[in-house]
Amino acid sequence: MTSQLPPDEISNLFRKLPSVHDLLQTKRLQAAEQQFGRVRTRETARLVLDQQRNQIQQAGPQVDPEDLEAFAETVVELLDQFNQVQIRKVLNATGILLHTGLGRAPLAPQAIAAMNESAGYCNVEIDLVSGKRTQRSQIVEADLCSLTGAEAAHVVNNNAGATGLLLAAFASGREVIVSQGELIEIGGGFRLPEVFEAFGTKLRAVGTTNRTRVNDYANAISDDTGAIIMVHTSNYQVVGFTEQANLKELVRLGEEHDIPVIHDIGSGSLGSSPIKLLESEPHVRNSIRAGADLVLFSGDKLLGGPQCGVIVGKKTLIQKLERHPISRALRVDKVTLAALQATLAIYRLADSDPHALDSIPFYKMMQVPVEKIQLRAAKIVERLSQSHPDWQVNVIESIASVGGGSLPGSEMPSCAVRIQHSVYDPDTIAQRLRLGHPSIVGRVQDDAVLLDLRCIQPEDDDLFCNAVSQMCSRSS
């Protein structure tokens, strides 16, 4: 862009700009150093000065070159923006229980305690009796086998990694048969055919989007077939004129041709919950009973545990996966295993204790009666209305959902705190709530901000109310 200022004037303005050293001597940046560190503060000061030089060259200064405090304030604002990238506590007011952007399933207190316990030295790969090195998945294998009826189990970093490991181990350079209607796309734009290709597998899609029969699979089998995969479409539904081969039919077909049958159920329901909404989800134990050679699922969805990919099934096949070089690249860390072990221990108690699963936040949130949510919302609205009369705050009915690529179309009645202001648009209000401490993430709907309370824990109501109140005070 051609400069709007003469070269001499540009040079003069450059000379008036403060030095980085002078900026660092201001009280604002000396305080910033205590919070962000000297190196980060110094580099941000340089960035601000560089931005001002570019602005001078293009269109003239935005800030008085000699206003030291104004530059210091700009540096602090930029540091605060950088700070928003850091992981911190968020109150989920979206009404989406397994919100992928917010980390999916919140962990049970037992799982959090286990992660803290294992953060130092721990027996992640050592047998304390013999002193010999072990396979780290053994930490959770006994519980996984007991809860699913499988012969063996293996855990990797996530379910996409589990899929890739299976493809590499059993079908590298070969064909994998899958129904046309199960060629899913998962979050982030990753498509199943692309995952197959990345691991050197040839995709053999059979049937149509809405109808695939067992004969379609049978007709596709050749000497080049490495596996048959059945994929649960956990993030969408195909309804109407549909037909799908059942797992038992595919298992018989696989046995006839000595081809492993893999069931990717995605969401990971262990079938221990009394919640009716979960009845439509495939259960891991049922897939094992149907004869699937391997079943894989996510740990941070309906299981309510940490992010990981769980593979259960035939021992000989699991051993092959454990020995595969890619397994080493996909292995989970110690704190994830500790959290998974603690979560599985809760399921182990569910048969004898009907309230055991209540300690898993996901199940607790699903079962809260809407009447209780409404009472909490009314109390919050009363407090906010009294302290901020210039804001329009009221309780409205809301709809919550499971999310996280699970139970598509599922809905639960809920209640939300609705916030409006005569001056500020809802997007601005939503942003200021996100940037608060703690951050509150809601949703914008019908020209207002809705803060659904189903995913807010009752013990966080005061924290939630104070954060909203602080936003209102800063904006008034």
mmCIF file with all atom_site columns, C-alpha atoms in Angstrom, residues 12-211:
data_model
loop_
_atom_site.group_PDB
_atom_site.id
_atom_site.type_symbol
_atom_site.label_atom_id
_atom_site.label_alt_id
_atom_site.label_comp_id
_atom_site.label_asym_id
_atom_site.label_entity_id
_atom_site.label_seq_id
_atom_site.pdbx_PDB_ins_code
_atom_site.Cartn_x
_atom_site.Cartn_y
_atom_site.Cartn_z
_atom_site.occupancy
_atom_site.B_iso_or_equiv
_atom_site.pdbx_formal_charge
_atom_site.auth_seq_id
_atom_site.auth_comp_id
_atom_site.auth_asym_id
_atom_site.auth_atom_id
_atom_site.pdbx_PDB_model_num
ATOM 1   C CA . ASN A 1 12  ? 10.188  11.607  12.403 1.00 0.00 ? 12  ASN A CA 1
ATOM 2   C CA . LEU A 1 13  ? 7.321   9.501   13.795 1.00 0.00 ? 13  LEU A CA 1
ATOM 3   C CA . PHE A 1 14  ? 9.578   6.448   13.971 1.00 0.00 ? 14  PHE A CA 1
ATOM 4   C CA . ARG A 1 15  ? 12.062  8.414   16.100 1.00 0.00 ? 15  ARG A CA 1
ATOM 5   C CA . LYS A 1 16  ? 9.291   9.396   18.511 1.00 0.00 ? 16  LYS A CA 1
ATOM 6   C CA . LEU A 1 17  ? 8.253   5.800   19.182 1.00 0.00 ? 17  LEU A CA 1
ATOM 7   C CA . PRO A 1 18  ? 9.284   4.534   22.616 1.00 0.00 ? 18  PRO A CA 1
ATOM 8   C CA . SER A 1 19  ? 11.938  1.850   22.964 1.00 0.00 ? 19  SER A CA 1
ATOM 9   C CA . VAL A 1 20  ? 11.134  -1.602  24.283 1.00 0.00 ? 20  VAL A CA 1
ATOM 10  C CA . HIS A 1 21  ? 13.236  -0.770  27.351 1.00 0.00 ? 21  HIS A CA 1
ATOM 11  C CA . ASP A 1 22  ? 11.174  2.345   28.092 1.00 0.00 ? 22  ASP A CA 1
ATOM 12  C CA . LEU A 1 23  ? 7.932   0.397   27.738 1.00 0.00 ? 23  LEU A CA 1
ATOM 13  C CA . LEU A 1 24  ? 9.136   -2.292  30.138 1.00 0.00 ? 24  LEU A CA 1
ATOM 14  C CA . GLN A 1 25  ? 9.808   0.391   32.763 1.00 0.00 ? 25  GLN A CA 1
ATOM 15  C CA . THR A 1 26  ? 6.138   1.419   32.943 1.00 0.00 ? 26  THR A CA 1
ATOM 16  C CA . LYS A 1 27  ? 4.150   0.246   35.964 1.00 0.00 ? 27  LYS A CA 1
ATOM 17  C CA . ARG A 1 28  ? 1.647   -1.530  33.704 1.00 0.00 ? 28  ARG A CA 1
ATOM 18  C CA . LEU A 1 29  ? 4.287   -3.713  32.080 1.00 0.00 ? 29  LEU A CA 1
ATOM 19  C CA . GLN A 1 30  ? 6.231   -4.292  35.271 1.00 0.00 ? 30  GLN A CA 1
ATOM 20  C CA . ALA A 1 31  ? 3.007   -5.724  36.689 1.00 0.00 ? 31  ALA A CA 1
ATOM 21  C CA . ALA A 1 32  ? 2.457   -7.672  33.461 1.00 0.00 ? 32  ALA A CA 1
ATOM 22  C CA . GLU A 1 33  ? 5.884   -9.290  33.830 1.00 0.00 ? 33  GLU A CA 1
ATOM 23  C CA . GLN A 1 34  ? 4.764   -10.804 37.144 1.00 0.00 ? 34  GLN A CA 1
ATOM 24  C CA . GLN A 1 35  ? 1.804   -12.447 35.412 1.00 0.00 ? 35  GLN A CA 1
ATOM 25  C CA . PHE A 1 36  ? 3.120   -13.306 31.946 1.00 0.00 ? 36  PHE A CA 1
ATOM 26  C CA . GLY A 1 37  ? 6.903   -13.430 32.402 1.00 0.00 ? 37  GLY A CA 1
ATOM 27  C CA . ARG A 1 38  ? 9.589   -11.047 31.150 1.00 0.00 ? 38  ARG A CA 1
ATOM 28  C CA . VAL A 1 39  ? 10.256  -12.802 27.841 1.00 0.00 ? 39  VAL A CA 1
ATOM 29  C CA . ARG A 1 40  ? 6.567   -12.926 26.787 1.00 0.00 ? 40  ARG A CA 1
ATOM 30  C CA . THR A 1 41  ? 6.047   -9.288  27.844 1.00 0.00 ? 41  THR A CA 1
ATOM 31  C CA . ARG A 1 42  ? 9.167   -8.074  26.018 1.00 0.00 ? 42  ARG A CA 1
ATOM 32  C CA . GLU A 1 43  ? 8.287   -9.925  22.809 1.00 0.00 ? 43  GLU A CA 1
ATOM 33  C CA . THR A 1 44  ? 4.728   -8.586  22.905 1.00 0.00 ? 44  THR A CA 1
ATOM 34  C CA . ALA A 1 45  ? 6.046   -5.039  23.369 1.00 0.00 ? 45  ALA A CA 1
ATOM 35  C CA . ARG A 1 46  ? 8.200   -5.497  20.270 1.00 0.00 ? 46  ARG A CA 1
ATOM 36  C CA . LEU A 1 47  ? 5.211   -6.810  18.350 1.00 0.00 ? 47  LEU A CA 1
ATOM 37  C CA . VAL A 1 48  ? 3.113   -3.779  19.292 1.00 0.00 ? 48  VAL A CA 1
ATOM 38  C CA . LEU A 1 49  ? 5.889   -1.419  18.194 1.00 0.00 ? 49  LEU A CA 1
ATOM 39  C CA . ASP A 1 50  ? 6.275   -3.290  14.902 1.00 0.00 ? 50  ASP A CA 1
ATOM 40  C CA . GLN A 1 51  ? 2.521   -3.033  14.321 1.00 0.00 ? 51  GLN A CA 1
ATOM 41  C CA . GLN A 1 52  ? 2.664   0.700   14.980 1.00 0.00 ? 52  GLN A CA 1
ATOM 42  C CA . ARG A 1 53  ? 5.546   1.139   12.511 1.00 0.00 ? 53  ARG A CA 1
ATOM 43  C CA . ASN A 1 54  ? 3.543   -0.678  9.845  1.00 0.00 ? 54  ASN A CA 1
ATOM 44  C CA . GLN A 1 55  ? 0.531   1.488   10.605 1.00 0.00 ? 55  GLN A CA 1
ATOM 45  C CA . ILE A 1 56  ? 2.602   4.660   10.301 1.00 0.00 ? 56  ILE A CA 1
ATOM 46  C CA . GLN A 1 57  ? 3.906   3.568   6.910  1.00 0.00 ? 57  GLN A CA 1
ATOM 47  C CA . GLN A 1 58  ? 0.447   2.721   5.625  1.00 0.00 ? 58  GLN A CA 1
ATOM 48  C CA . ALA A 1 59  ? -1.916  5.336   7.004  1.00 0.00 ? 59  ALA A CA 1
ATOM 49  C CA . GLY A 1 60  ? -0.444  7.273   9.904  1.00 0.00 ? 60  GLY A CA 1
ATOM 50  C CA . PRO A 1 61  ? -0.184  6.453   13.638 1.00 0.00 ? 61  PRO A CA 1
ATOM 51  C CA . GLN A 1 62  ? -3.107  4.967   15.579 1.00 0.00 ? 62  GLN A CA 1
ATOM 52  C CA . VAL A 1 63  ? -1.529  5.941   18.899 1.00 0.00 ? 63  VAL A CA 1
ATOM 53  C CA . ASP A 1 64  ? 0.383   9.077   19.824 1.00 0.00 ? 64  ASP A CA 1
ATOM 54  C CA . PRO A 1 65  ? 4.013   7.913   19.380 1.00 0.00 ? 65  PRO A CA 1
ATOM 55  C CA . GLU A 1 66  ? 4.984   9.662   22.609 1.00 0.00 ? 66  GLU A CA 1
ATOM 56  C CA . ASP A 1 67  ? 2.104   8.292   24.737 1.00 0.00 ? 67  ASP A CA 1
ATOM 57  C CA . LEU A 1 68  ? 3.975   5.661   26.709 1.00 0.00 ? 68  LEU A CA 1
ATOM 58  C CA . GLU A 1 69  ? 0.964   4.602   28.788 1.00 0.00 ? 69  GLU A CA 1
ATOM 59  C CA . ALA A 1 70  ? -1.199  4.072   25.707 1.00 0.00 ? 70  ALA A CA 1
ATOM 60  C CA . PHE A 1 71  ? 1.416   1.733   24.248 1.00 0.00 ? 71  PHE A CA 1
ATOM 61  C CA . ALA A 1 72  ? 1.695   -0.113  27.554 1.00 0.00 ? 72  ALA A CA 1
ATOM 62  C CA . GLU A 1 73  ? -2.096  -0.566  27.636 1.00 0.00 ? 73  GLU A CA 1
ATOM 63  C CA . THR A 1 74  ? -2.032  -1.983  24.093 1.00 0.00 ? 74  THR A CA 1
ATOM 64  C CA . VAL A 1 75  ? 0.685   -4.454  25.127 1.00 0.00 ? 75  VAL A CA 1
ATOM 65  C CA . VAL A 1 76  ? -1.388  -5.625  28.125 1.00 0.00 ? 76  VAL A CA 1
ATOM 66  C CA . GLU A 1 77  ? -4.489  -6.036  25.951 1.00 0.00 ? 77  GLU A CA 1
ATOM 67  C CA . LEU A 1 78  ? -2.528  -8.209  23.521 1.00 0.00 ? 78  LEU A CA 1
ATOM 68  C CA . LEU A 1 79  ? -1.094  -10.259 26.389 1.00 0.00 ? 79  LEU A CA 1
ATOM 69  C CA . ASP A 1 80  ? -4.631  -10.839 27.658 1.00 0.00 ? 80  ASP A CA 1
ATOM 70  C CA . GLN A 1 81  ? -5.638  -12.055 24.192 1.00 0.00 ? 81  GLN A CA 1
ATOM 71  C CA . PHE A 1 82  ? -2.744  -14.523 24.170 1.00 0.00 ? 82  PHE A CA 1
ATOM 72  C CA . ASN A 1 83  ? -3.827  -15.681 27.609 1.00 0.00 ? 83  ASN A CA 1
ATOM 73  C CA . GLN A 1 84  ? -7.260  -16.690 26.307 1.00 0.00 ? 84  GLN A CA 1
ATOM 74  C CA . VAL A 1 85  ? -5.611  -19.520 24.356 1.00 0.00 ? 85  VAL A CA 1
ATOM 75  C CA . GLN A 1 86  ? -4.500  -21.235 27.557 1.00 0.00 ? 86  GLN A CA 1
ATOM 76  C CA . ILE A 1 87  ? -6.674  -24.060 28.834 1.00 0.00 ? 87  ILE A CA 1
ATOM 77  C CA . ARG A 1 88  ? -8.800  -22.927 31.767 1.00 0.00 ? 88  ARG A CA 1
ATOM 78  C CA . LYS A 1 89  ? -12.059 -23.705 33.518 1.00 0.00 ? 89  LYS A CA 1
ATOM 79  C CA . VAL A 1 90  ? -15.198 -23.198 31.437 1.00 0.00 ? 90  VAL A CA 1
ATOM 80  C CA . LEU A 1 91  ? -18.807 -23.355 32.573 1.00 0.00 ? 91  LEU A CA 1
ATOM 81  C CA . ASN A 1 92  ? -20.735 -25.171 29.868 1.00 0.00 ? 92  ASN A CA 1
ATOM 82  C CA . ALA A 1 93  ? -24.039 -23.337 29.370 1.00 0.00 ? 93  ALA A CA 1
ATOM 83  C CA . THR A 1 94  ? -24.623 -24.600 25.828 1.00 0.00 ? 94  THR A CA 1
ATOM 84  C CA . GLY A 1 95  ? -26.976 -27.419 26.792 1.00 0.00 ? 95  GLY A CA 1
ATOM 85  C CA . ILE A 1 96  ? -24.724 -29.879 24.942 1.00 0.00 ? 96  ILE A CA 1
ATOM 86  C CA . LEU A 1 97  ? -23.568 -32.490 27.442 1.00 0.00 ? 97  LEU A CA 1
ATOM 87  C CA . LEU A 1 98  ? -20.663 -33.935 25.438 1.00 0.00 ? 98  LEU A CA 1
ATOM 88  C CA . HIS A 1 99  ? -19.485 -30.693 23.831 1.00 0.00 ? 99  HIS A CA 1
ATOM 89  C CA . THR A 1 100 ? -16.418 -31.581 21.729 1.00 0.00 ? 100 THR A CA 1
ATOM 90  C CA . GLY A 1 101 ? -15.035 -28.043 21.865 1.00 0.00 ? 101 GLY A CA 1
ATOM 91  C CA . LEU A 1 102 ? -15.272 -28.101 25.665 1.00 0.00 ? 102 LEU A CA 1
ATOM 92  C CA . GLY A 1 103 ? -13.586 -31.479 26.115 1.00 0.00 ? 103 GLY A CA 1
ATOM 93  C CA . ARG A 1 104 ? -16.601 -33.816 25.875 1.00 0.00 ? 104 ARG A CA 1
ATOM 94  C CA . ALA A 1 105 ? -17.286 -35.796 29.058 1.00 0.00 ? 105 ALA A CA 1
ATOM 95  C CA . PRO A 1 106 ? -16.353 -34.101 32.345 1.00 0.00 ? 106 PRO A CA 1
ATOM 96  C CA . LEU A 1 107 ? -14.572 -36.621 34.534 1.00 0.00 ? 107 LEU A CA 1
ATOM 97  C CA . ALA A 1 108 ? -15.816 -38.179 37.752 1.00 0.00 ? 108 ALA A CA 1
ATOM 98  C CA . PRO A 1 109 ? -14.134 -37.007 40.989 1.00 0.00 ? 109 PRO A CA 1
ATOM 99  C CA . GLN A 1 110 ? -12.576 -40.470 41.327 1.00 0.00 ? 110 GLN A CA 1
ATOM 100 C CA . ALA A 1 111 ? -11.008 -40.134 37.868 1.00 0.00 ? 111 ALA A CA 1
ATOM 101 C CA . ILE A 1 112 ? -9.624  -36.669 38.651 1.00 0.00 ? 112 ILE A CA 1
ATOM 102 C CA . ALA A 1 113 ? -8.141  -37.948 41.905 1.00 0.00 ? 113 ALA A CA 1
ATOM 103 C CA . ALA A 1 114 ? -6.568  -40.882 40.064 1.00 0.00 ? 114 ALA A CA 1
ATOM 104 C CA . MET A 1 115 ? -4.982  -38.529 37.517 1.00 0.00 ? 115 MET A CA 1
ATOM 105 C CA . ASN A 1 116 ? -3.461  -36.456 40.318 1.00 0.00 ? 116 ASN A CA 1
ATOM 106 C CA . GLU A 1 117 ? -2.192  -39.603 42.029 1.00 0.00 ? 117 GLU A CA 1
ATOM 107 C CA . SER A 1 118 ? -0.515  -40.861 38.853 1.00 0.00 ? 118 SER A CA 1
ATOM 108 C CA . ALA A 1 119 ? 0.991   -37.520 37.780 1.00 0.00 ? 119 ALA A CA 1
ATOM 109 C CA . GLY A 1 120 ? 4.248   -38.378 39.555 1.00 0.00 ? 120 GLY A CA 1
ATOM 110 C CA . TYR A 1 121 ? 5.973   -41.748 39.421 1.00 0.00 ? 121 TYR A CA 1
ATOM 111 C CA . CYS A 1 122 ? 3.504   -44.623 39.093 1.00 0.00 ? 122 CYS A CA 1
ATOM 112 C CA . ASN A 1 123 ? 3.420   -48.281 38.060 1.00 0.00 ? 123 ASN A CA 1
ATOM 113 C CA . VAL A 1 124 ? 2.280   -47.606 34.491 1.00 0.00 ? 124 VAL A CA 1
ATOM 114 C CA . GLU A 1 125 ? 4.478   -50.333 32.959 1.00 0.00 ? 125 GLU A CA 1
ATOM 115 C CA . ILE A 1 126 ? 5.877   -52.330 35.843 1.00 0.00 ? 126 ILE A CA 1
ATOM 116 C CA . ASP A 1 127 ? 4.599   -55.343 37.767 1.00 0.00 ? 127 ASP A CA 1
ATOM 117 C CA . LEU A 1 128 ? 5.102   -54.466 41.437 1.00 0.00 ? 128 LEU A CA 1
ATOM 118 C CA . VAL A 1 129 ? 5.206   -58.162 42.391 1.00 0.00 ? 129 VAL A CA 1
ATOM 119 C CA . SER A 1 130 ? 7.834   -59.368 39.914 1.00 0.00 ? 130 SER A CA 1
ATOM 120 C CA . GLY A 1 131 ? 9.486   -56.028 39.191 1.00 0.00 ? 131 GLY A CA 1
ATOM 121 C CA . LYS A 1 132 ? 9.315   -56.783 35.463 1.00 0.00 ? 132 LYS A CA 1
ATOM 122 C CA . ARG A 1 133 ? 8.110   -54.485 32.710 1.00 0.00 ? 133 ARG A CA 1
ATOM 123 C CA . THR A 1 134 ? 4.531   -54.989 31.519 1.00 0.00 ? 134 THR A CA 1
ATOM 124 C CA . GLN A 1 135 ? 2.159   -53.830 28.764 1.00 0.00 ? 135 GLN A CA 1
ATOM 125 C CA . ARG A 1 136 ? 0.476   -50.632 29.949 1.00 0.00 ? 136 ARG A CA 1
ATOM 126 C CA . SER A 1 137 ? -2.996  -51.617 28.734 1.00 0.00 ? 137 SER A CA 1
ATOM 127 C CA . GLN A 1 138 ? -2.935  -54.394 31.325 1.00 0.00 ? 138 GLN A CA 1
ATOM 128 C CA . ILE A 1 139 ? -3.811  -51.755 33.910 1.00 0.00 ? 139 ILE A CA 1
ATOM 129 C CA . VAL A 1 140 ? -7.374  -51.624 32.581 1.00 0.00 ? 140 VAL A CA 1
ATOM 130 C CA . GLU A 1 141 ? -7.626  -54.920 30.687 1.00 0.00 ? 141 GLU A CA 1
ATOM 131 C CA . ALA A 1 142 ? -9.188  -56.967 33.482 1.00 0.00 ? 142 ALA A CA 1
ATOM 132 C CA . ASP A 1 143 ? -11.960 -54.440 34.079 1.00 0.00 ? 143 ASP A CA 1
ATOM 133 C CA . LEU A 1 144 ? -12.633 -53.993 30.355 1.00 0.00 ? 144 LEU A CA 1
ATOM 134 C CA . CYS A 1 145 ? -12.886 -57.743 29.828 1.00 0.00 ? 145 CYS A CA 1
ATOM 135 C CA . SER A 1 146 ? -15.151 -58.159 32.859 1.00 0.00 ? 146 SER A CA 1
ATOM 136 C CA . LEU A 1 147 ? -17.478 -55.341 31.777 1.00 0.00 ? 147 LEU A CA 1
ATOM 137 C CA . THR A 1 148 ? -17.666 -56.335 28.092 1.00 0.00 ? 148 THR A CA 1
ATOM 138 C CA . GLY A 1 149 ? -17.214 -60.109 28.071 1.00 0.00 ? 149 GLY A CA 1
ATOM 139 C CA . ALA A 1 150 ? -14.192 -59.824 25.759 1.00 0.00 ? 150 ALA A CA 1
ATOM 140 C CA . GLU A 1 151 ? -11.082 -62.026 25.913 1.00 0.00 ? 151 GLU A CA 1
ATOM 141 C CA . ALA A 1 152 ? -8.609  -59.135 25.814 1.00 0.00 ? 152 ALA A CA 1
ATOM 142 C CA . ALA A 1 153 ? -8.384  -55.374 25.528 1.00 0.00 ? 153 ALA A CA 1
ATOM 143 C CA . HIS A 1 154 ? -6.048  -52.673 24.253 1.00 0.00 ? 154 HIS A CA 1
ATOM 144 C CA . VAL A 1 155 ? -6.195  -48.878 24.665 1.00 0.00 ? 155 VAL A CA 1
ATOM 145 C CA . VAL A 1 156 ? -4.853  -46.184 22.324 1.00 0.00 ? 156 VAL A CA 1
ATOM 146 C CA . ASN A 1 157 ? -5.085  -42.384 22.167 1.00 0.00 ? 157 ASN A CA 1
ATOM 147 C CA . ASN A 1 158 ? -8.561  -42.060 20.573 1.00 0.00 ? 158 ASN A CA 1
ATOM 148 C CA . ASN A 1 159 ? -11.080 -44.000 18.507 1.00 0.00 ? 159 ASN A CA 1
ATOM 149 C CA . ALA A 1 160 ? -9.775  -42.695 15.187 1.00 0.00 ? 160 ALA A CA 1
ATOM 150 C CA . GLY A 1 161 ? -6.364  -44.014 16.240 1.00 0.00 ? 161 GLY A CA 1
ATOM 151 C CA . ALA A 1 162 ? -7.960  -47.352 17.106 1.00 0.00 ? 162 ALA A CA 1
ATOM 152 C CA . THR A 1 163 ? -9.489  -47.507 13.620 1.00 0.00 ? 163 THR A CA 1
ATOM 153 C CA . GLY A 1 164 ? -6.157  -46.709 12.007 1.00 0.00 ? 164 GLY A CA 1
ATOM 154 C CA . LEU A 1 165 ? -4.337  -49.343 14.052 1.00 0.00 ? 165 LEU A CA 1
ATOM 155 C CA . LEU A 1 166 ? -6.842  -52.014 13.026 1.00 0.00 ? 166 LEU A CA 1
ATOM 156 C CA . LEU A 1 167 ? -6.536  -51.070 9.374  1.00 0.00 ? 167 LEU A CA 1
ATOM 157 C CA . ALA A 1 168 ? -2.742  -51.122 9.495  1.00 0.00 ? 168 ALA A CA 1
ATOM 158 C CA . ALA A 1 169 ? -2.628  -54.448 11.327 1.00 0.00 ? 169 ALA A CA 1
ATOM 159 C CA . PHE A 1 170 ? -5.213  -56.405 9.327  1.00 0.00 ? 170 PHE A CA 1
ATOM 160 C CA . ALA A 1 171 ? -5.730  -54.719 5.979  1.00 0.00 ? 171 ALA A CA 1
ATOM 161 C CA . SER A 1 172 ? -2.658  -52.768 4.923  1.00 0.00 ? 172 SER A CA 1
ATOM 162 C CA . GLY A 1 173 ? -2.549  -52.933 1.105  1.00 0.00 ? 173 GLY A CA 1
ATOM 163 C CA . ARG A 1 174 ? -5.790  -54.921 1.120  1.00 0.00 ? 174 ARG A CA 1
ATOM 164 C CA . GLU A 1 175 ? -9.513  -54.212 0.910  1.00 0.00 ? 175 GLU A CA 1
ATOM 165 C CA . VAL A 1 176 ? -11.877 -53.477 3.766  1.00 0.00 ? 176 VAL A CA 1
ATOM 166 C CA . ILE A 1 177 ? -15.602 -53.942 3.119  1.00 0.00 ? 177 ILE A CA 1
ATOM 167 C CA . VAL A 1 178 ? -17.952 -51.358 4.590  1.00 0.00 ? 178 VAL A CA 1
ATOM 168 C CA . SER A 1 179 ? -21.524 -50.294 3.872  1.00 0.00 ? 179 SER A CA 1
ATOM 169 C CA . GLN A 1 180 ? -22.002 -47.197 1.716  1.00 0.00 ? 180 GLN A CA 1
ATOM 170 C CA . GLY A 1 181 ? -24.352 -45.843 4.389  1.00 0.00 ? 181 GLY A CA 1
ATOM 171 C CA . GLU A 1 182 ? -21.629 -46.030 7.068  1.00 0.00 ? 182 GLU A CA 1
ATOM 172 C CA . LEU A 1 183 ? -18.966 -43.907 5.371  1.00 0.00 ? 183 LEU A CA 1
ATOM 173 C CA . ILE A 1 184 ? -19.141 -41.333 8.110  1.00 0.00 ? 184 ILE A CA 1
ATOM 174 C CA . GLU A 1 185 ? -17.420 -37.992 8.522  1.00 0.00 ? 185 GLU A CA 1
ATOM 175 C CA . ILE A 1 186 ? -16.263 -37.261 12.058 1.00 0.00 ? 186 ILE A CA 1
ATOM 176 C CA . GLY A 1 187 ? -15.405 -33.921 13.652 1.00 0.00 ? 187 GLY A CA 1
ATOM 177 C CA . GLY A 1 188 ? -12.770 -31.733 12.059 1.00 0.00 ? 188 GLY A CA 1
ATOM 178 C CA . GLY A 1 189 ? -13.798 -32.785 8.550  1.00 0.00 ? 189 GLY A CA 1
ATOM 179 C CA . PHE A 1 190 ? -12.092 -36.196 8.719  1.00 0.00 ? 190 PHE A CA 1
ATOM 180 C CA . ARG A 1 191 ? -13.861 -38.734 6.524  1.00 0.00 ? 191 ARG A CA 1
ATOM 181 C CA . LEU A 1 192 ? -13.705 -42.492 6.942  1.00 0.00 ? 192 LEU A CA 1
ATOM 182 C CA . PRO A 1 193 ? -12.559 -43.114 3.338  1.00 0.00 ? 193 PRO A CA 1
ATOM 183 C CA . GLU A 1 194 ? -9.659  -40.693 3.901  1.00 0.00 ? 194 GLU A CA 1
ATOM 184 C CA . VAL A 1 195 ? -8.683  -42.500 7.113  1.00 0.00 ? 195 VAL A CA 1
ATOM 185 C CA . PHE A 1 196 ? -8.685  -45.802 5.214  1.00 0.00 ? 196 PHE A CA 1
ATOM 186 C CA . GLU A 1 197 ? -6.473  -44.331 2.509  1.00 0.00 ? 197 GLU A CA 1
ATOM 187 C CA . ALA A 1 198 ? -4.047  -42.809 5.031  1.00 0.00 ? 198 ALA A CA 1
ATOM 188 C CA . PHE A 1 199 ? -3.380  -46.250 6.500  1.00 0.00 ? 199 PHE A CA 1
ATOM 189 C CA . GLY A 1 200 ? -2.810  -47.892 3.113  1.00 0.00 ? 200 GLY A CA 1
ATOM 190 C CA . THR A 1 201 ? -6.152  -49.672 2.970  1.00 0.00 ? 201 THR A CA 1
ATOM 191 C CA . LYS A 1 202 ? -8.414  -49.994 -0.058 1.00 0.00 ? 202 LYS A CA 1
ATOM 192 C CA . LEU A 1 203 ? -12.010 -49.131 0.677  1.00 0.00 ? 203 LEU A CA 1
ATOM 193 C CA . ARG A 1 204 ? -14.658 -51.446 -0.791 1.00 0.00 ? 204 ARG A CA 1
ATOM 194 C CA . ALA A 1 205 ? -18.021 -49.738 -0.256 1.00 0.00 ? 205 ALA A CA 1
ATOM 195 C CA . VAL A 1 206 ? -21.074 -51.941 -0.771 1.00 0.00 ? 206 VAL A CA 1
ATOM 196 C CA . GLY A 1 207 ? -24.825 -51.412 -0.917 1.00 0.00 ? 207 GLY A CA 1
ATOM 197 C CA . THR A 1 208 ? -26.407 -47.970 -0.972 1.00 0.00 ? 208 THR A CA 1
ATOM 198 C CA . THR A 1 209 ? -26.802 -45.127 1.517  1.00 0.00 ? 209 THR A CA 1
ATOM 199 C CA . ASN A 1 210 ? -30.101 -46.446 2.867  1.00 0.00 ? 210 ASN A CA 1
ATOM 200 C CA . ARG A 1 211 ? -30.052 -50.207 2.102  1.00 0.00 ? 211 ARG A CA 1
#
